[in-house]
Amino acid sequence: MKILIPTDFSICAKEATDFAVEYALKNNAEIILLNVYELKYSESGVFLDFEDSMKSISLTNLEEELLRIEGKFKTLENLRIKKDQGIGSLAEVINEYSPEDIDIVIMGTKKGLNGLDEILLGSETARVIGETNIPVFVIPVNTDFKEVSNVLFALDLEEKISRTEVNIVDGFCADDKRIHLFHSYDDAFGIDVEKEHQLKNKFMNYFPGSIIYLDLKFNKNKVNAIEEIVKDVNPCLLYTSDAADDSL
């Protein structure tokens, strides 16, 4: 397994990095630590910083972050960590990786779950989620890391989740987990009981032995509906997906 960790060296990025390192150690995964920077221009379009100087600063910060990781985790002998750099927007650089190269992106966000609408719609995180076909695991700032026992999947009724994604979610979770399958209908005319049962049966096969719940709401605003169910269920992990993206 290969994990891509974008970092800007902020507190929330370091929290996500530490989580990813722990996960990698447990799952014999390889880590790519990525820093993306933008060249600075004046209002007239003149370079304020040259690429070489920005690249050098980025590399220095990556090396310092590796030293921090090595100081915190004492069992890194078998962990493969690579450094990478990119220029431009984070979403564009991540999108240069293919799903064959990277299994999952783990990144932090400065928004807590009470800012879910901004995470999903109005942030750089949202751009990463929307512009890549690689699953993205987003960790809100100040997350209280604990064994994941309560998982919420916000899904379309015809959801196709890959075996890789199932394995990734399962790897984060306790054995006796509760799985909530959530779908928001626009109105009562769209109810499809058969598809609801088919979806539940799929997840019983994906996660044998887990308790599977089916949660439904009526709300045309999907993000608002997800916010409501998050308050109701209080999940340790939220999975959302559409045709263009996957995010955890």
JSON list of C-alpha atoms in Angstrom, two decimals, residues 43-202:
[
{"chain": "A", "resi": 43, "resn": "GLU", "atom": "CA", "xyz": [0.71, 42.59, -8.98]},
{"chain": "A", "resi": 44, "resn": "SER", "atom": "CA", "xyz": [2.52, 43.39, -12.22]},
{"chain": "A", "resi": 45, "resn": "GLY", "atom": "CA", "xyz": [3.32, 39.69, -12.74]},
{"chain": "A", "resi": 46, "resn": "VAL", "atom": "CA", "xyz": [7.01, 39.88, -11.81]},
{"chain": "A", "resi": 47, "resn": "PHE", "atom": "CA", "xyz": [8.52, 36.98, -9.84]},
{"chain": "A", "resi": 48, "resn": "LEU", "atom": "CA", "xyz": [9.04, 37.79, -6.16]},
{"chain": "A", "resi": 49, "resn": "ASP", "atom": "CA", "xyz": [10.61, 34.39, -5.50]},
{"chain": "A", "resi": 50, "resn": "PHE", "atom": "CA", "xyz": [12.46, 32.21, -7.94]},
{"chain": "A", "resi": 51, "resn": "GLU", "atom": "CA", "xyz": [11.64, 28.54, -8.29]},
{"chain": "A", "resi": 52, "resn": "ASP", "atom": "CA", "xyz": [15.02, 27.35, -7.01]},
{"chain": "A", "resi": 53, "resn": "SER", "atom": "CA", "xyz": [14.71, 29.27, -3.73]},
{"chain": "A", "resi": 54, "resn": "MET", "atom": "CA", "xyz": [11.14, 28.05, -3.12]},
{"chain": "A", "resi": 55, "resn": "LYS", "atom": "CA", "xyz": [12.16, 24.49, -3.94]},
{"chain": "A", "resi": 56, "resn": "SER", "atom": "CA", "xyz": [15.09, 24.72, -1.53]},
{"chain": "A", "resi": 57, "resn": "ILE", "atom": "CA", "xyz": [12.86, 26.01, 1.29]},
{"chain": "A", "resi": 58, "resn": "SER", "atom": "CA", "xyz": [10.34, 23.26, 0.61]},
{"chain": "A", "resi": 59, "resn": "LEU", "atom": "CA", "xyz": [13.03, 20.58, 0.67]},
{"chain": "A", "resi": 60, "resn": "THR", "atom": "CA", "xyz": [14.48, 21.92, 3.93]},
{"chain": "A", "resi": 61, "resn": "ASN", "atom": "CA", "xyz": [11.03, 21.85, 5.54]},
{"chain": "A", "resi": 62, "resn": "LEU", "atom": "CA", "xyz": [10.44, 18.27, 4.30]},
{"chain": "A", "resi": 63, "resn": "GLU", "atom": "CA", "xyz": [13.75, 17.14, 5.78]},
{"chain": "A", "resi": 64, "resn": "GLU", "atom": "CA", "xyz": [12.91, 18.81, 9.10]},
{"chain": "A", "resi": 65, "resn": "GLU", "atom": "CA", "xyz": [9.52, 17.09, 9.09]},
{"chain": "A", "resi": 66, "resn": "LEU", "atom": "CA", "xyz": [11.22, 13.72, 8.54]},
{"chain": "A", "resi": 67, "resn": "LEU", "atom": "CA", "xyz": [13.49, 14.42, 11.51]},
{"chain": "A", "resi": 68, "resn": "ARG", "atom": "CA", "xyz": [10.41, 15.24, 13.61]},
{"chain": "A", "resi": 69, "resn": "ILE", "atom": "CA", "xyz": [8.78, 11.96, 12.56]},
{"chain": "A", "resi": 70, "resn": "GLU", "atom": "CA", "xyz": [11.93, 9.98, 13.32]},
{"chain": "A", "resi": 71, "resn": "GLY", "atom": "CA", "xyz": [12.11, 11.60, 16.76]},
{"chain": "A", "resi": 72, "resn": "LYS", "atom": "CA", "xyz": [8.50, 10.76, 17.58]},
{"chain": "A", "resi": 73, "resn": "PHE", "atom": "CA", "xyz": [8.35, 7.21, 16.21]},
{"chain": "A", "resi": 74, "resn": "LYS", "atom": "CA", "xyz": [11.12, 4.89, 17.33]},
{"chain": "A", "resi": 75, "resn": "THR", "atom": "CA", "xyz": [10.26, 1.95, 15.05]},
{"chain": "A", "resi": 76, "resn": "LEU", "atom": "CA", "xyz": [10.75, 3.39, 11.57]},
{"chain": "A", "resi": 77, "resn": "GLU", "atom": "CA", "xyz": [13.46, 0.99, 10.38]},
{"chain": "A", "resi": 78, "resn": "ASN", "atom": "CA", "xyz": [11.11, -0.85, 8.02]},
{"chain": "A", "resi": 79, "resn": "LEU", "atom": "CA", "xyz": [8.97, 2.14, 7.03]},
{"chain": "A", "resi": 80, "resn": "ARG", "atom": "CA", "xyz": [9.62, 3.49, 3.55]},
{"chain": "A", "resi": 81, "resn": "ILE", "atom": "CA", "xyz": [9.21, 7.27, 3.38]},
{"chain": "A", "resi": 82, "resn": "LYS", "atom": "CA", "xyz": [9.82, 9.26, 0.23]},
{"chain": "A", "resi": 83, "resn": "LYS", "atom": "CA", "xyz": [9.81, 13.03, -0.23]},
{"chain": "A", "resi": 84, "resn": "ASP", "atom": "CA", "xyz": [8.12, 14.76, -3.14]},
{"chain": "A", "resi": 85, "resn": "GLN", "atom": "CA", "xyz": [7.50, 18.35, -4.20]},
{"chain": "A", "resi": 86, "resn": "GLY", "atom": "CA", "xyz": [5.12, 20.11, -6.55]},
{"chain": "A", "resi": 87, "resn": "ILE", "atom": "CA", "xyz": [4.37, 23.56, -7.91]},
{"chain": "A", "resi": 88, "resn": "GLY", "atom": "CA", "xyz": [0.87, 25.00, -8.23]},
{"chain": "A", "resi": 89, "resn": "SER", "atom": "CA", "xyz": [-2.36, 24.08, -6.50]},
{"chain": "A", "resi": 90, "resn": "LEU", "atom": "CA", "xyz": [-2.47, 21.09, -4.20]},
{"chain": "A", "resi": 91, "resn": "ALA", "atom": "CA", "xyz": [-5.41, 19.54, -6.06]},
{"chain": "A", "resi": 92, "resn": "GLU", "atom": "CA", "xyz": [-3.66, 19.77, -9.43]},
{"chain": "A", "resi": 93, "resn": "VAL", "atom": "CA", "xyz": [-0.44, 18.22, -8.10]},
{"chain": "A", "resi": 94, "resn": "ILE", "atom": "CA", "xyz": [-2.25, 15.35, -6.38]},
{"chain": "A", "resi": 95, "resn": "ASN", "atom": "CA", "xyz": [-4.22, 14.73, -9.55]},
{"chain": "A", "resi": 96, "resn": "GLU", "atom": "CA", "xyz": [-0.94, 14.02, -11.35]},
{"chain": "A", "resi": 97, "resn": "TYR", "atom": "CA", "xyz": [-0.72, 10.79, -9.36]},
{"chain": "A", "resi": 98, "resn": "SER", "atom": "CA", "xyz": [-2.72, 7.84, -10.65]},
{"chain": "A", "resi": 99, "resn": "PRO", "atom": "CA", "xyz": [-4.76, 5.37, -8.59]},
{"chain": "A", "resi": 100, "resn": "GLU", "atom": "CA", "xyz": [-2.19, 2.76, -9.64]},
{"chain": "A", "resi": 101, "resn": "ASP", "atom": "CA", "xyz": [0.56, 4.81, -7.92]},
{"chain": "A", "resi": 102, "resn": "ILE", "atom": "CA", "xyz": [-1.30, 5.81, -4.74]},
{"chain": "A", "resi": 103, "resn": "ASP", "atom": "CA", "xyz": [-3.88, 3.86, -2.71]},
{"chain": "A", "resi": 104, "resn": "ILE", "atom": "CA", "xyz": [-5.01, 6.66, -0.41]},
{"chain": "A", "resi": 105, "resn": "VAL", "atom": "CA", "xyz": [-4.39, 10.33, 0.36]},
{"chain": "A", "resi": 106, "resn": "ILE", "atom": "CA", "xyz": [-4.32, 11.23, 4.07]},
{"chain": "A", "resi": 107, "resn": "MET", "atom": "CA", "xyz": [-4.47, 14.95, 4.78]},
{"chain": "A", "resi": 108, "resn": "GLY", "atom": "CA", "xyz": [-5.40, 17.32, 7.57]},
{"chain": "A", "resi": 109, "resn": "THR", "atom": "CA", "xyz": [-7.85, 20.17, 7.47]},
{"chain": "A", "resi": 110, "resn": "LYS", "atom": "CA", "xyz": [-8.12, 23.22, 9.70]},
{"chain": "A", "resi": 111, "resn": "LYS", "atom": "CA", "xyz": [-11.89, 22.74, 9.79]},
{"chain": "A", "resi": 112, "resn": "GLY", "atom": "CA", "xyz": [-13.61, 20.67, 12.45]},
{"chain": "A", "resi": 113, "resn": "LEU", "atom": "CA", "xyz": [-16.66, 18.55, 11.73]},
{"chain": "A", "resi": 114, "resn": "ASN", "atom": "CA", "xyz": [-18.86, 21.52, 12.63]},
{"chain": "A", "resi": 115, "resn": "GLY", "atom": "CA", "xyz": [-17.46, 23.05, 9.44]},
{"chain": "A", "resi": 116, "resn": "LEU", "atom": "CA", "xyz": [-18.42, 20.05, 7.32]},
{"chain": "A", "resi": 117, "resn": "ASP", "atom": "CA", "xyz": [-20.00, 22.20, 4.63]},
{"chain": "A", "resi": 118, "resn": "GLU", "atom": "CA", "xyz": [-16.69, 24.03, 4.15]},
{"chain": "A", "resi": 119, "resn": "ILE", "atom": "CA", "xyz": [-14.75, 20.76, 4.08]},
{"chain": "A", "resi": 120, "resn": "LEU", "atom": "CA", "xyz": [-17.02, 19.37, 1.37]},
{"chain": "A", "resi": 121, "resn": "LEU", "atom": "CA", "xyz": [-17.67, 22.53, -0.62]},
{"chain": "A", "resi": 122, "resn": "GLY", "atom": "CA", "xyz": [-15.58, 25.58, 0.17]},
{"chain": "A", "resi": 123, "resn": "SER", "atom": "CA", "xyz": [-11.95, 24.74, 0.74]},
{"chain": "A", "resi": 124, "resn": "GLU", "atom": "CA", "xyz": [-8.75, 23.43, -0.81]},
{"chain": "A", "resi": 125, "resn": "THR", "atom": "CA", "xyz": [-9.71, 20.11, 0.75]},
{"chain": "A", "resi": 126, "resn": "ALA", "atom": "CA", "xyz": [-12.91, 20.16, -1.29]},
{"chain": "A", "resi": 127, "resn": "ARG", "atom": "CA", "xyz": [-10.89, 20.72, -4.46]},
{"chain": "A", "resi": 128, "resn": "VAL", "atom": "CA", "xyz": [-8.68, 17.73, -3.66]},
{"chain": "A", "resi": 129, "resn": "ILE", "atom": "CA", "xyz": [-11.74, 15.57, -2.99]},
{"chain": "A", "resi": 130, "resn": "GLY", "atom": "CA", "xyz": [-13.45, 16.72, -6.18]},
{"chain": "A", "resi": 131, "resn": "GLU", "atom": "CA", "xyz": [-10.52, 16.47, -8.58]},
{"chain": "A", "resi": 132, "resn": "THR", "atom": "CA", "xyz": [-8.96, 13.09, -7.80]},
{"chain": "A", "resi": 133, "resn": "ASN", "atom": "CA", "xyz": [-10.09, 9.51, -8.26]},
{"chain": "A", "resi": 134, "resn": "ILE", "atom": "CA", "xyz": [-7.92, 8.41, -5.33]},
{"chain": "A", "resi": 135, "resn": "PRO", "atom": "CA", "xyz": [-9.68, 7.93, -1.96]},
{"chain": "A", "resi": 136, "resn": "VAL", "atom": "CA", "xyz": [-8.98, 10.90, 0.33]},
{"chain": "A", "resi": 137, "resn": "PHE", "atom": "CA", "xyz": [-8.91, 10.50, 4.11]},
{"chain": "A", "resi": 138, "resn": "VAL", "atom": "CA", "xyz": [-9.51, 13.92, 5.69]},
{"chain": "A", "resi": 139, "resn": "ILE", "atom": "CA", "xyz": [-8.63, 14.46, 9.35]},
{"chain": "A", "resi": 140, "resn": "PRO", "atom": "CA", "xyz": [-10.20, 17.54, 11.02]},
{"chain": "A", "resi": 141, "resn": "VAL", "atom": "CA", "xyz": [-7.95, 19.55, 13.30]},
{"chain": "A", "resi": 142, "resn": "ASN", "atom": "CA", "xyz": [-7.74, 18.45, 16.95]},
{"chain": "A", "resi": 143, "resn": "THR", "atom": "CA", "xyz": [-9.16, 15.01, 16.16]},
{"chain": "A", "resi": 144, "resn": "ASP", "atom": "CA", "xyz": [-9.30, 12.74, 19.20]},
{"chain": "A", "resi": 145, "resn": "PHE", "atom": "CA", "xyz": [-7.74, 9.62, 17.71]},
{"chain": "A", "resi": 146, "resn": "LYS", "atom": "CA", "xyz": [-9.29, 6.43, 19.00]},
{"chain": "A", "resi": 147, "resn": "GLU", "atom": "CA", "xyz": [-10.27, 3.03, 17.72]},
{"chain": "A", "resi": 148, "resn": "VAL", "atom": "CA", "xyz": [-12.93, 3.52, 15.04]},
{"chain": "A", "resi": 149, "resn": "SER", "atom": "CA", "xyz": [-16.09, 1.68, 16.02]},
{"chain": "A", "resi": 150, "resn": "ASN", "atom": "CA", "xyz": [-18.81, 3.81, 14.42]},
{"chain": "A", "resi": 151, "resn": "VAL", "atom": "CA", "xyz": [-18.65, 4.40, 10.65]},
{"chain": "A", "resi": 152, "resn": "LEU", "atom": "CA", "xyz": [-21.00, 6.46, 8.50]},
{"chain": "A", "resi": 153, "resn": "PHE", "atom": "CA", "xyz": [-21.22, 5.90, 4.73]},
{"chain": "A", "resi": 154, "resn": "ALA", "atom": "CA", "xyz": [-23.11, 8.70, 2.94]},
{"chain": "A", "resi": 155, "resn": "LEU", "atom": "CA", "xyz": [-23.98, 6.95, -0.29]},
{"chain": "A", "resi": 156, "resn": "ASP", "atom": "CA", "xyz": [-25.96, 6.74, -3.46]},
{"chain": "A", "resi": 157, "resn": "LEU", "atom": "CA", "xyz": [-28.18, 3.65, -3.45]},
{"chain": "A", "resi": 158, "resn": "GLU", "atom": "CA", "xyz": [-26.26, 2.19, -6.41]},
{"chain": "A", "resi": 159, "resn": "GLU", "atom": "CA", "xyz": [-22.91, 2.75, -4.73]},
{"chain": "A", "resi": 160, "resn": "LYS", "atom": "CA", "xyz": [-19.91, 0.82, -6.02]},
{"chain": "A", "resi": 161, "resn": "ILE", "atom": "CA", "xyz": [-17.17, 0.77, -3.41]},
{"chain": "A", "resi": 162, "resn": "SER", "atom": "CA", "xyz": [-13.93, -0.93, -4.41]},
{"chain": "A", "resi": 163, "resn": "ARG", "atom": "CA", "xyz": [-12.28, -3.75, -2.52]},
{"chain": "A", "resi": 164, "resn": "THR", "atom": "CA", "xyz": [-9.31, -1.43, -1.88]},
{"chain": "A", "resi": 165, "resn": "GLU", "atom": "CA", "xyz": [-11.62, 1.09, -0.23]},
{"chain": "A", "resi": 166, "resn": "VAL", "atom": "CA", "xyz": [-13.27, -1.63, 1.84]},
{"chain": "A", "resi": 167, "resn": "ASN", "atom": "CA", "xyz": [-9.85, -2.81, 3.03]},
{"chain": "A", "resi": 168, "resn": "ILE", "atom": "CA", "xyz": [-8.77, 0.74, 3.86]},
{"chain": "A", "resi": 169, "resn": "VAL", "atom": "CA", "xyz": [-11.90, 1.43, 5.91]},
{"chain": "A", "resi": 170, "resn": "ASP", "atom": "CA", "xyz": [-11.64, -1.95, 7.59]},
{"chain": "A", "resi": 171, "resn": "GLY", "atom": "CA", "xyz": [-8.02, -1.23, 8.47]},
{"chain": "A", "resi": 172, "resn": "PHE", "atom": "CA", "xyz": [-9.04, 1.86, 10.41]},
{"chain": "A", "resi": 173, "resn": "CYS", "atom": "CA", "xyz": [-11.81, 0.11, 12.32]},
{"chain": "A", "resi": 174, "resn": "ALA", "atom": "CA", "xyz": [-12.36, -2.10, 15.33]},
{"chain": "A", "resi": 175, "resn": "ASP", "atom": "CA", "xyz": [-13.64, -5.65, 14.77]},
{"chain": "A", "resi": 176, "resn": "ASP", "atom": "CA", "xyz": [-16.98, -4.95, 16.47]},
{"chain": "A", "resi": 177, "resn": "LYS", "atom": "CA", "xyz": [-17.83, -1.85, 14.44]},
{"chain": "A", "resi": 178, "resn": "ARG", "atom": "CA", "xyz": [-21.22, -0.38, 13.63]},
{"chain": "A", "resi": 179, "resn": "ILE", "atom": "CA", "xyz": [-21.82, 0.59, 9.99]},
{"chain": "A", "resi": 180, "resn": "HIS", "atom": "CA", "xyz": [-24.39, 3.28, 9.18]},
{"chain": "A", "resi": 181, "resn": "LEU", "atom": "CA", "xyz": [-25.49, 3.49, 5.53]},
{"chain": "A", "resi": 182, "resn": "PHE", "atom": "CA", "xyz": [-27.00, 6.88, 4.86]},
{"chain": "A", "resi": 183, "resn": "HIS", "atom": "CA", "xyz": [-28.94, 8.03, 1.82]},
{"chain": "A", "resi": 184, "resn": "SER", "atom": "CA", "xyz": [-30.85, 11.29, 1.33]},
{"chain": "A", "resi": 185, "resn": "TYR", "atom": "CA", "xyz": [-33.89, 11.24, -0.95]},
{"chain": "A", "resi": 186, "resn": "ASP", "atom": "CA", "xyz": [-35.11, 14.40, -2.65]},
{"chain": "A", "resi": 187, "resn": "ASP", "atom": "CA", "xyz": [-38.68, 13.44, -1.76]},
{"chain": "A", "resi": 188, "resn": "ALA", "atom": "CA", "xyz": [-40.87, 10.44, -0.90]},
{"chain": "A", "resi": 189, "resn": "PHE", "atom": "CA", "xyz": [-41.54, 9.70, -4.58]},
{"chain": "A", "resi": 190, "resn": "GLY", "atom": "CA", "xyz": [-37.97, 8.48, -5.04]},
{"chain": "A", "resi": 191, "resn": "ILE", "atom": "CA", "xyz": [-38.06, 5.78, -2.37]},
{"chain": "A", "resi": 192, "resn": "ASP", "atom": "CA", "xyz": [-36.64, 2.47, -3.64]},
{"chain": "A", "resi": 193, "resn": "VAL", "atom": "CA", "xyz": [-36.91, -0.24, -0.98]},
{"chain": "A", "resi": 194, "resn": "GLU", "atom": "CA", "xyz": [-35.36, -2.91, -3.21]},
{"chain": "A", "resi": 195, "resn": "LYS", "atom": "CA", "xyz": [-32.18, -0.89, -3.75]},
{"chain": "A", "resi": 196, "resn": "GLU", "atom": "CA", "xyz": [-32.02, -0.13, -0.04]},
{"chain": "A", "resi": 197, "resn": "HIS", "atom": "CA", "xyz": [-31.99, -3.83, 0.77]},
{"chain": "A", "resi": 198, "resn": "GLN", "atom": "CA", "xyz": [-29.47, -4.58, -1.99]},
{"chain": "A", "resi": 199, "resn": "LEU", "atom": "CA", "xyz": [-27.13, -1.93, -0.60]},
{"chain": "A", "resi": 200, "resn": "LYS", "atom": "CA", "xyz": [-27.43, -3.28, 2.92]},
{"chain": "A", "resi": 201, "resn": "ASN", "atom": "CA", "xyz": [-26.74, -6.83, 1.72]},
{"chain": "A", "resi": 202, "resn": "LYS", "atom": "CA", "xyz": [-23.61, -5.66, -0.14]}
]
